[in-house]
Backbone as numpy.savetxt, mean C-alpha at the origin, in Angstrom:
# Nx Ny Nz CAx CAy CAz Cx Cy Cz
-9.98 -36.16 11.94 -10.81 -34.96 11.94 -9.95 -33.71 11.94
-8.87 -33.70 12.76 -8.00 -32.54 12.86 -7.33 -32.23 11.53
-6.94 -33.28 10.80 -6.29 -33.08 9.50 -7.27 -32.44 8.51
-8.53 -32.84 8.58 -9.53 -32.25 7.69 -9.73 -30.77 7.99
-9.70 -30.42 9.27 -9.83 -29.01 9.65 -8.66 -28.21 9.10
-7.45 -28.77 9.20 -6.27 -28.09 8.67 -6.41 -27.85 7.17
-6.86 -28.86 6.45 -7.05 -28.72 5.01 -8.10 -27.65 4.69
-9.17 -27.62 5.46 -10.21 -26.62 5.23 -9.68 -25.20 5.48
-8.82 -25.05 6.49 -8.22 -23.75 6.75 -7.35 -23.30 5.58
-6.61 -24.25 5.01 -5.78 -23.91 3.85 -6.64 -23.50 2.66
-7.76 -24.21 2.46 -8.67 -23.86 1.38 -9.23 -22.46 1.59
-9.62 -22.16 2.82 -10.18 -20.84 3.12 -9.15 -19.74 2.92
-7.93 -19.96 3.41 -6.88 -18.96 3.27 -6.49 -18.78 1.80
-6.31 -19.89 1.10 -5.94 -19.81 -0.31 -7.00 -19.14 -1.14
-8.26 -19.46 -0.88 -9.35 -18.84 -1.63 -9.42 -17.34 -1.40
-9.15 -16.93 -0.16 -9.18 -15.50 0.16 -8.04 -14.76 -0.54
-6.83 -15.31 -0.48 -5.69 -14.69 -1.15 -5.94 -14.60 -2.65
-6.50 -15.65 -3.21 -6.78 -15.67 -4.65 -7.83 -14.62 -5.01
-8.85 -14.50 -4.17 -9.90 -13.51 -4.42 -9.34 -12.09 -4.39
-8.53 -11.79 -3.38 -7.95 -10.45 -3.25 -7.02 -10.15 -4.42
-6.21 -11.12 -4.80 -5.21 -10.88 -5.85 -5.83 -10.74 -7.23
-7.04 -11.25 -7.43 -7.70 -11.15 -8.73 -8.57 -9.89 -8.85
-8.58 -9.06 -7.81 -9.27 -7.78 -7.84 -8.26 -6.68 -7.55
-8.69 -5.44 -7.64 -7.78 -4.32 -7.35 -7.50 -4.17 -5.86
-8.15 -4.96 -5.03 -7.95 -4.84 -3.58 -6.50 -5.11 -3.18
-5.79 -5.93 -3.94 -4.41 -6.27 -3.58 -3.49 -5.05 -3.62
-3.88 -4.01 -4.35 -3.03 -2.81 -4.47 -2.93 -2.05 -3.16
-3.78 -2.35 -2.19 -3.68 -1.71 -0.88 -2.58 -2.34 -0.04
-1.99 -3.43 -0.53 -1.00 -4.16 0.26 0.37 -4.26 -0.39
0.41 -4.43 -1.72 1.69 -4.67 -2.41 1.73 -3.91 -3.72
2.92 -3.87 -4.34 3.08 -3.27 -5.65 2.33 -4.08 -6.72
1.97 -3.41 -7.83 1.26 -4.14 -8.90 2.01 -5.35 -9.43
3.35 -5.28 -9.45 4.13 -6.38 -9.99 4.06 -7.67 -9.18
3.52 -7.60 -7.98 3.45 -8.78 -7.13 2.17 -9.59 -7.35
1.29 -9.11 -8.23 0.03 -9.83 -8.45 0.26 -11.28 -8.89
1.13 -11.58 -9.86 1.32 -12.98 -10.25 1.75 -13.87 -9.09
2.61 -13.34 -8.22 3.06 -14.14 -7.07 1.91 -14.41 -6.10
1.05 -13.41 -5.90 -0.10 -13.62 -5.02 -1.06 -14.66 -5.61
-1.28 -14.58 -6.92 -2.16 -15.55 -7.57 -1.60 -16.96 -7.42
-0.29 -17.10 -7.64 0.33 -18.42 -7.50 0.25 -18.93 -6.07
0.52 -18.04 -5.10 0.46 -18.45 -3.69 -0.95 -18.86 -3.30
-1.94 -18.06 -3.70 -3.32 -18.41 -3.37 -3.75 -19.71 -4.02
-3.36 -19.90 -5.29 -3.73 -21.13 -5.99 -3.06 -22.34 -5.36
-1.79 -22.18 -4.94 -1.07 -23.29 -4.31 -1.71 -23.70 -2.99
-2.09 -22.70 -2.17 -2.75 -23.01 -0.90 -4.10 -23.68 -1.13
-4.84 -23.15 -2.08 -6.15 -23.72 -2.39 -6.04 -25.15 -2.90
-5.09 -25.38 -3.79 -4.91 -26.73 -4.35 -4.42 -27.69 -3.28
-3.47 -27.24 -2.46 -2.94 -28.10 -1.40 -4.03 -28.51 -0.42
-4.83 -27.53 0.00 -5.91 -27.85 0.95 -6.96 -28.75 0.34
-7.31 -28.52 -0.93 -8.33 -29.33 -1.60 -7.86 -30.77 -1.77
-6.62 -30.94 -2.26 -6.09 -32.29 -2.45 -5.99 -33.03 -1.12
-5.51 -32.33 -0.10 -5.40 -32.96 1.21 -6.74 -33.38 1.76
-7.74 -32.53 1.57 -9.08 -32.86 2.06 -9.64 -34.09 1.34
-9.46 -34.14 0.01 -9.97 -35.27 -0.77 -9.28 -36.57 -0.36
-7.96 -36.52 -0.15 -7.22 -37.73 0.19 -7.50 -38.23 1.60
-7.79 -37.29 2.53 -7.96 -37.67 3.94 -9.40 -37.85 4.37
-10.35 -37.51 3.51 -11.75 -37.64 3.94 -12.10 -39.12 4.10
-12.97 -39.43 5.05 -13.32 -40.84 5.33 -13.97 -41.52 4.12
-13.58 -42.76 3.88 -14.18 -43.55 2.80 -14.48 -44.97 3.32
-15.34 -45.05 4.30 -15.65 -46.36 4.89 -17.16 -46.60 4.85
-17.51 -47.85 4.82 -18.93 -48.22 4.86 -19.41 -48.16 6.30
-20.74 -48.12 6.50 -21.25 -48.09 7.87 -20.74 -49.25 8.71
-20.52 -50.44 8.08 -20.06 -51.60 8.85 -18.68 -51.37 9.42
-17.83 -50.72 8.61 -16.45 -50.53 9.07 -16.21 -49.21 9.75
-17.30 -48.46 10.03 -17.13 -47.12 10.60 -16.48 -47.18 11.97
-16.92 -48.13 12.82 -16.36 -48.19 14.18 -14.88 -48.54 14.14
-14.52 -49.43 13.24 -13.10 -49.78 13.13 -12.28 -48.59 12.67
-12.85 -47.81 11.73 -12.14 -46.63 11.23 -12.00 -45.59 12.32
-13.06 -45.41 13.13 -12.98 -44.44 14.21 -11.94 -44.85 15.23
-11.81 -46.14 15.46 -10.79 -46.61 16.39 -9.40 -46.32 15.86
-9.20 -46.55 14.55 -7.89 -46.27 13.96 -7.58 -44.77 14.01
-8.61 -43.95 13.74 -8.41 -42.50 13.79 -8.06 -42.06 15.20
-8.69 -42.71 16.21 -8.40 -42.36 17.60 -6.95 -42.67 17.93
-6.49 -43.84 17.50 -5.08 -44.19 17.72 -4.16 -43.24 16.96
-4.54 -42.89 15.74 -3.72 -41.99 14.92 -3.58 -40.62 15.59
-4.70 -40.12 16.15 -4.66 -38.83 16.81 -3.77 -38.85 18.03
-3.77 -39.96 18.77 -2.92 -40.05 19.94 -1.46 -40.09 19.55
-1.18 -40.69 18.40 0.21 -40.80 17.95 0.73 -39.47 17.43
-0.09 -38.73 16.72 0.37 -37.51 16.05 -0.11 -36.24 16.73
-1.02 -36.33 17.69 -1.46 -35.14 18.41 -2.51 -34.36 17.65
-3.04 -33.37 18.34 -4.07 -32.53 17.76 -3.43 -31.36 17.03
-4.22 -30.72 16.19 -3.75 -29.52 15.50 -3.49 -28.43 16.53
-2.31 -27.81 16.54 -2.02 -26.75 17.52 -3.04 -25.63 17.42
-3.35 -25.04 18.57 -4.36 -23.98 18.58 -3.92 -22.79 17.73
-2.60 -22.62 17.57 -2.13 -21.48 16.77 -2.55 -21.61 15.30
-2.87 -22.84 14.87 -3.32 -23.01 13.50 -4.60 -22.23 13.24
-5.39 -22.08 14.29 -6.65 -21.35 14.12 -6.42 -19.86 13.89
-5.20 -19.38 14.18 -4.90 -17.97 13.92 -4.93 -17.65 12.42
-4.85 -18.71 11.59 -4.96 -18.49 10.14 -6.32 -17.90 9.77
-7.29 -18.13 10.64 -8.64 -17.63 10.35 -8.71 -16.12 10.51
-7.85 -15.54 11.37 -7.93 -14.11 11.67 -7.71 -13.22 10.44
-6.59 -13.40 9.69 -6.44 -12.54 8.51 -7.52 -12.75 7.48
-8.02 -13.99 7.39 -9.11 -14.26 6.45 -10.35 -13.48 6.86
-10.67 -13.51 8.16 -11.85 -12.80 8.64 -11.72 -11.30 8.41
-10.52 -10.76 8.63 -10.30 -9.32 8.42 -10.51 -8.95 6.96
-9.92 -9.75 6.06 -10.02 -9.44 4.64 -11.45 -9.57 4.12
-12.20 -10.53 4.67 -13.55 -10.77 4.18 -14.57 -9.80 4.76
-14.38 -9.41 6.04 -15.40 -8.60 6.71 -15.03 -7.12 6.77
-13.78 -6.81 7.12 -13.37 -5.42 7.27 -12.04 -5.24 6.57
-12.06 -5.11 5.26 -10.83 -4.92 4.50 -10.22 -3.58 4.86
-8.99 -3.56 5.38 -8.38 -2.29 5.78 -8.08 -1.42 4.58
-8.25 -0.10 4.73 -7.98 0.81 3.61 -6.48 0.99 3.41
-6.10 1.62 2.31 -4.70 1.93 2.07 -4.20 2.92 3.12
-2.89 2.92 3.35 -2.29 3.85 4.31 -2.52 5.28 3.86
-2.65 6.18 4.84 -2.95 7.56 4.49 -2.45 8.56 5.50
-3.34 9.46 5.94 -2.98 10.57 6.81 -2.32 10.10 8.11
-2.88 9.07 8.72 -2.34 8.56 9.99 -0.87 8.20 9.84
-0.52 7.52 8.75 0.86 7.10 8.52 1.77 8.30 8.31
1.31 9.27 7.52 2.14 10.45 7.24 2.42 11.22 8.52
1.42 11.42 9.35 1.59 12.22 10.56 2.51 11.56 11.57
2.69 10.25 11.49 3.51 9.56 12.48 4.84 9.05 11.92
5.05 9.16 10.63 6.29 8.67 10.05 6.99 9.71 9.18
6.70 10.98 9.39 7.35 12.01 8.59 8.85 12.01 8.84
9.62 12.26 7.80 11.07 12.24 7.89 11.66 13.11 6.79
12.94 13.55 6.97 13.55 14.40 5.94 13.65 13.68 4.61
13.54 14.45 3.54 13.65 13.93 2.19 15.02 14.30 1.64
15.71 13.33 1.05 17.04 13.58 0.52 16.95 14.42 -0.75
17.81 15.44 -0.83 17.83 16.29 -2.02 18.47 15.55 -3.18
18.09 15.92 -4.40 18.68 15.33 -5.60 20.13 15.78 -5.74
20.96 14.90 -6.27 22.35 15.25 -6.55 22.41 15.99 -7.88
23.53 16.67 -8.17 23.62 17.46 -9.41 23.28 16.67 -10.67
23.65 15.37 -10.70 23.37 14.60 -11.91 21.92 14.15 -12.01
21.12 14.43 -10.97 19.70 14.06 -10.98 18.78 15.24 -11.29
19.35 16.42 -11.43 18.53 17.59 -11.69 17.80 17.40 -13.02
16.52 17.74 -13.10 15.74 17.49 -14.32 16.29 18.22 -15.53
16.01 17.64 -16.68 16.46 18.25 -17.92 15.75 19.58 -18.15
16.43 20.47 -18.84 15.85 21.78 -19.13 14.60 21.62 -19.99
13.64 22.49 -19.74 12.40 22.47 -20.52 12.56 23.42 -21.70
12.34 22.94 -22.94 12.43 23.83 -24.11 11.52 25.03 -23.96
11.95 26.14 -24.53 11.19 27.39 -24.39 9.75 27.24 -24.85
9.53 26.47 -25.91 8.18 26.33 -26.44 7.28 25.47 -25.55
7.88 24.81 -24.56 7.10 23.95 -23.66 6.96 24.54 -22.27
7.44 25.75 -22.07 7.39 26.35 -20.74 5.96 26.56 -20.25
5.02 26.73 -21.17 3.64 26.95 -20.78 2.90 25.65 -20.50
3.53 24.51 -20.81 2.89 23.22 -20.56 3.04 22.81 -19.11
2.11 22.00 -18.65 2.15 21.52 -17.27 2.91 20.19 -17.23
3.87 20.10 -16.35 4.74 18.93 -16.26 4.30 18.03 -15.10
3.82 16.83 -15.39 3.41 15.89 -14.35 4.64 15.22 -13.74
4.68 15.17 -12.42 5.82 14.58 -11.72 5.32 13.75 -10.55
6.13 12.79 -10.14 5.82 12.05 -8.91 6.20 12.91 -7.72
5.68 12.57 -6.57 5.99 13.33 -5.36 7.48 13.26 -5.04
8.06 12.07 -5.21 9.48 11.92 -4.89 10.34 12.74 -5.84
10.04 12.71 -7.13 10.81 13.48 -8.11 10.80 14.96 -7.75
9.60 15.47 -7.55 9.51 16.90 -7.25 10.20 17.23 -5.93
9.93 16.40 -4.90 10.50 16.67 -3.59 12.02 16.71 -3.59
12.66 15.75 -4.24 14.12 15.70 -4.28 14.70 16.86 -5.08
14.11 17.15 -6.23 14.63 18.23 -7.07 14.37 19.60 -6.46
13.24 19.73 -5.74 12.92 21.02 -5.13 13.89 21.36 -4.01
14.51 20.34 -3.42 15.46 20.57 -2.33 16.90 20.68 -2.81
17.15 20.45 -4.08 18.52 20.49 -4.61 19.09 21.90 -4.49
20.42 21.96 -4.37 21.08 23.27 -4.29 20.77 24.12 -5.51
20.66 23.45 -6.67 20.30 24.15 -7.90 19.13 23.40 -8.54
17.90 23.81 -8.23 16.74 23.13 -8.83 16.62 23.34 -10.32
17.45 24.23 -10.88 17.53 24.41 -12.33 16.21 24.73 -12.99
15.89 23.98 -14.07 14.68 24.28 -14.85 13.38 24.08 -14.09
13.45 23.44 -12.91 12.24 23.27 -12.12 11.65 24.63 -11.74
12.50 25.64 -11.61 12.05 26.96 -11.18 11.23 27.67 -12.26
11.33 27.20 -13.50 10.58 27.84 -14.59 9.46 26.96 -15.13
9.25 25.80 -14.51 8.24 24.86 -14.99 6.96 24.98 -14.17
5.86 24.67 -14.82 4.60 24.50 -14.11 4.41 23.01 -13.88
4.17 22.64 -12.64 4.19 21.23 -12.23 2.81 20.77 -11.78
2.50 19.50 -12.10 1.27 18.88 -11.63 1.63 17.75 -10.67
1.06 17.79 -9.46 1.26 16.74 -8.46 -0.09 16.22 -8.00
-0.15 14.94 -7.69 -1.38 14.34 -7.17 -1.08 13.61 -5.87
-1.94 13.81 -4.87 -1.76 13.16 -3.58 -2.95 13.46 -2.69
-2.81 13.15 -1.40 -3.90 13.42 -0.47 -3.49 14.51 0.53
-4.48 15.16 1.09 -4.26 16.31 1.97 -3.92 15.85 3.38
-2.86 16.46 3.94 -2.45 16.21 5.33 -2.24 17.55 6.01
-2.87 17.81 7.16 -2.68 19.09 7.86 -1.22 19.28 8.28
-0.76 20.52 8.26 0.61 20.87 8.69 0.52 21.84 9.87
-0.03 21.34 10.96 -0.19 22.16 12.14 -0.98 23.42 11.82
-0.51 24.54 12.33 -1.16 25.83 12.06 -0.53 26.55 10.88
0.44 25.89 10.24 1.21 26.57 9.20 0.80 26.18 7.78
-0.32 25.50 7.63 -0.73 25.15 6.28 -1.02 23.67 6.12
-0.61 23.12 4.96 -0.93 21.72 4.69 0.07 21.10 3.73
0.05 19.78 3.74 0.92 18.99 2.86 0.08 18.31 1.77
0.73 18.10 0.65 0.26 17.13 -0.34 1.15 15.92 -0.16
0.57 14.77 0.13 1.37 13.60 0.49 1.04 12.39 -0.36
1.97 11.47 -0.39 1.80 10.18 -1.08 2.64 9.16 -0.33
2.21 7.93 -0.29 2.95 6.85 0.35 3.73 6.08 -0.71
5.01 5.87 -0.45 5.85 5.07 -1.35 6.11 3.71 -0.71
6.10 2.66 -1.54 6.44 1.33 -1.06 7.45 0.70 -2.02
8.40 -0.04 -1.46 9.35 -0.79 -2.28 8.84 -2.19 -2.58
8.17 -2.77 -1.58 7.67 -4.13 -1.71 6.19 -4.18 -1.36
5.90 -3.84 -0.12 4.53 -3.92 0.37 4.28 -2.81 1.37
3.07 -2.76 1.90 2.69 -1.70 2.83 3.52 -1.72 4.11
4.18 -2.84 4.40 4.99 -2.93 5.62 6.22 -2.02 5.56
6.72 -1.69 4.35 7.89 -0.82 4.25 7.51 0.57 3.75
6.29 0.99 4.02 5.78 2.27 3.54 6.56 3.46 4.08
6.81 4.42 3.20 7.50 5.66 3.57 6.71 6.82 2.98
6.29 7.79 3.80 5.53 8.92 3.25 6.45 9.95 2.60
5.94 10.57 1.53 6.63 11.68 0.87 5.65 12.84 0.84
6.07 13.99 1.36 5.17 15.13 1.47 5.80 16.39 0.89
4.95 17.22 0.33 5.35 18.52 -0.20 4.46 19.58 0.45
5.08 20.64 0.97 4.31 21.73 1.55 3.62 22.50 0.43
2.34 22.75 0.58 1.59 23.50 -0.42 1.40 24.93 0.07
1.95 25.86 -0.69 1.80 27.28 -0.38 0.52 27.76 -1.05
-0.56 27.70 -0.31 -1.85 28.06 -0.88 -2.97 27.69 0.06
-4.14 28.15 -0.20 -5.30 27.94 0.66 -5.82 26.52 0.55
-6.13 25.92 1.71 -6.69 24.56 1.73 -8.21 24.59 1.80
-8.80 25.74 1.66 -10.24 25.86 1.79 -10.96 24.98 0.76
-11.91 24.20 1.24 -12.71 23.37 0.34 -12.24 21.94 0.22
-11.07 21.59 0.79 -10.60 20.20 0.77 -10.32 19.75 2.20
-10.61 18.50 2.46 -10.49 17.97 3.82 -9.29 17.04 3.94
-8.77 16.83 5.17 -7.68 15.88 5.38 -8.03 14.50 4.82
-7.10 13.91 4.08 -7.33 12.61 3.49 -7.92 12.66 2.10
-8.42 13.82 1.69 -9.02 13.94 0.35 -7.94 14.01 -0.71
-8.17 13.34 -1.82 -7.22 13.35 -2.93 -7.43 14.59 -3.78
-6.32 15.26 -4.11 -6.40 16.48 -4.90 -5.26 16.50 -5.92
-5.45 17.32 -6.92 -4.40 17.60 -7.90 -3.98 19.05 -7.72
-2.69 19.24 -7.51 -2.15 20.59 -7.33 -1.31 20.95 -8.55
-1.63 22.07 -9.16 -0.84 22.61 -10.26 -0.19 23.89 -9.75
1.13 23.97 -9.87 1.81 25.14 -9.34 3.26 25.22 -9.78
4.00 26.03 -9.09 5.41 26.27 -9.42 6.29 26.10 -8.19
7.57 25.92 -8.46 8.55 25.73 -7.40 8.61 26.95 -6.49
8.82 26.67 -5.20 9.02 27.73 -4.21 10.15 27.28 -3.29
10.94 28.19 -2.73 12.06 27.80 -1.86 11.61 26.91 -0.71
12.48 25.99 -0.26 12.12 25.07 0.84 11.75 25.83 2.11
10.93 25.17 2.93 10.52 25.72 4.22 10.99 24.78 5.32
11.21 25.32 6.51 11.66 24.51 7.65 10.48 23.74 8.24
10.74 22.49 8.62 9.71 21.69 9.28 9.27 22.39 10.57
7.97 22.42 10.87 7.47 23.17 12.02 8.12 22.84 13.35
8.48 21.57 13.57 9.05 21.19 14.86 10.51 20.76 14.79
10.89 20.04 13.72 12.26 19.51 13.64 13.22 20.39 12.85
12.71 21.31 12.08 13.56 22.27 11.41 14.23 21.86 10.12
14.11 20.60 9.70 14.77 20.20 8.46 14.01 20.77 7.26
14.69 20.97 6.14 14.03 21.60 4.98 13.00 20.69 4.33
11.89 21.28 3.92 10.83 20.55 3.23 10.56 21.20 1.87
10.29 20.39 0.85 9.98 20.95 -0.47 8.65 21.69 -0.44
8.56 22.73 -1.25 7.35 23.57 -1.29 6.91 23.76 -2.73
5.62 23.77 -2.95 5.06 24.12 -4.25 4.06 25.25 -4.04
4.15 26.28 -4.87 3.20 27.39 -4.81 2.02 27.04 -5.71
0.89 26.83 -5.08 -0.27 26.32 -5.81 -0.96 27.41 -6.63
-1.21 27.08 -7.89 -2.04 27.93 -8.74 -3.48 27.43 -8.75
-3.61 26.11 -8.60 -4.96 25.52 -8.53 -4.90 24.26 -7.69
-5.98 24.00 -6.99 -6.13 22.77 -6.18 -7.48 22.17 -6.56
-7.46 20.98 -7.16 -8.68 20.37 -7.67 -8.90 19.00 -7.05
-10.03 18.77 -6.39 -10.33 17.42 -5.86 -10.42 16.41 -7.00
-9.87 15.21 -6.76 -9.90 14.13 -7.75 -10.29 12.83 -7.06
-10.76 11.84 -7.80 -11.03 10.53 -7.19 -9.73 9.87 -6.74
-9.80 9.08 -5.70 -8.62 8.34 -5.26 -8.19 7.37 -6.36
-6.90 7.29 -6.65 -6.46 6.38 -7.72 -6.63 4.91 -7.31
-6.71 4.06 -8.31 -6.82 2.62 -8.04 -5.60 2.14 -7.26
-4.42 2.58 -7.68 -3.19 2.26 -6.95 -2.80 3.50 -6.16
-2.99 3.50 -4.83 -2.74 4.71 -4.04 -1.27 4.98 -3.76
-0.39 4.00 -4.03 1.00 4.15 -3.65 1.89 4.52 -4.84
3.01 5.17 -4.52 4.07 5.36 -5.48 5.11 4.27 -5.25
5.82 3.88 -6.31 6.86 2.86 -6.14 8.09 3.25 -6.93
């Protein structure tokens, strides 16, 4: 009986992993490139549990049932019961099925803020041709943040930049546009924030917005004093949250 329970737990866990990985829900946990691995892992767990259940399920006639139960009783005494910790496998399954946690956001940024490394001279963005100066240049939060802190931000000072992220309060001194970066999964999440020089009226903490603006000199962090990248906002437009909330 205990072996059948173990197999059923594997089926439940594998089915849940497979379900999450075949929808966009997996993007709240890992990079897009990890989807094939999640699918394989979920399928392997599901197949393992299913095969084990089929092989171990009772196949005896009513006449031989008592003899089979006696053998199972002896088998259980020899090999022991399933450890209670095995039931902990049900916890992540229950969380994913009933209360799927949202992607990391304001809470993470407010508690894990840290200095952003400035770009080195060889990382400074290429000059923008004169005929393209009026165009809006889309950049990632990390790209803009590193180049904005460089000793010579170069052509960034003459470009109009588009950034997308969510709103995070900056004490009494304004607000941040933030994005979470991950290398592998949400466990190694690192927030990247840019100070927005402009009014936050009409947008709430956690709301996703698009900021179009220009470079502005770095500002000191309100409490720790390290330099933070700044963008002078020309427009702030609410946008839907992206399917993939993280930068990588």
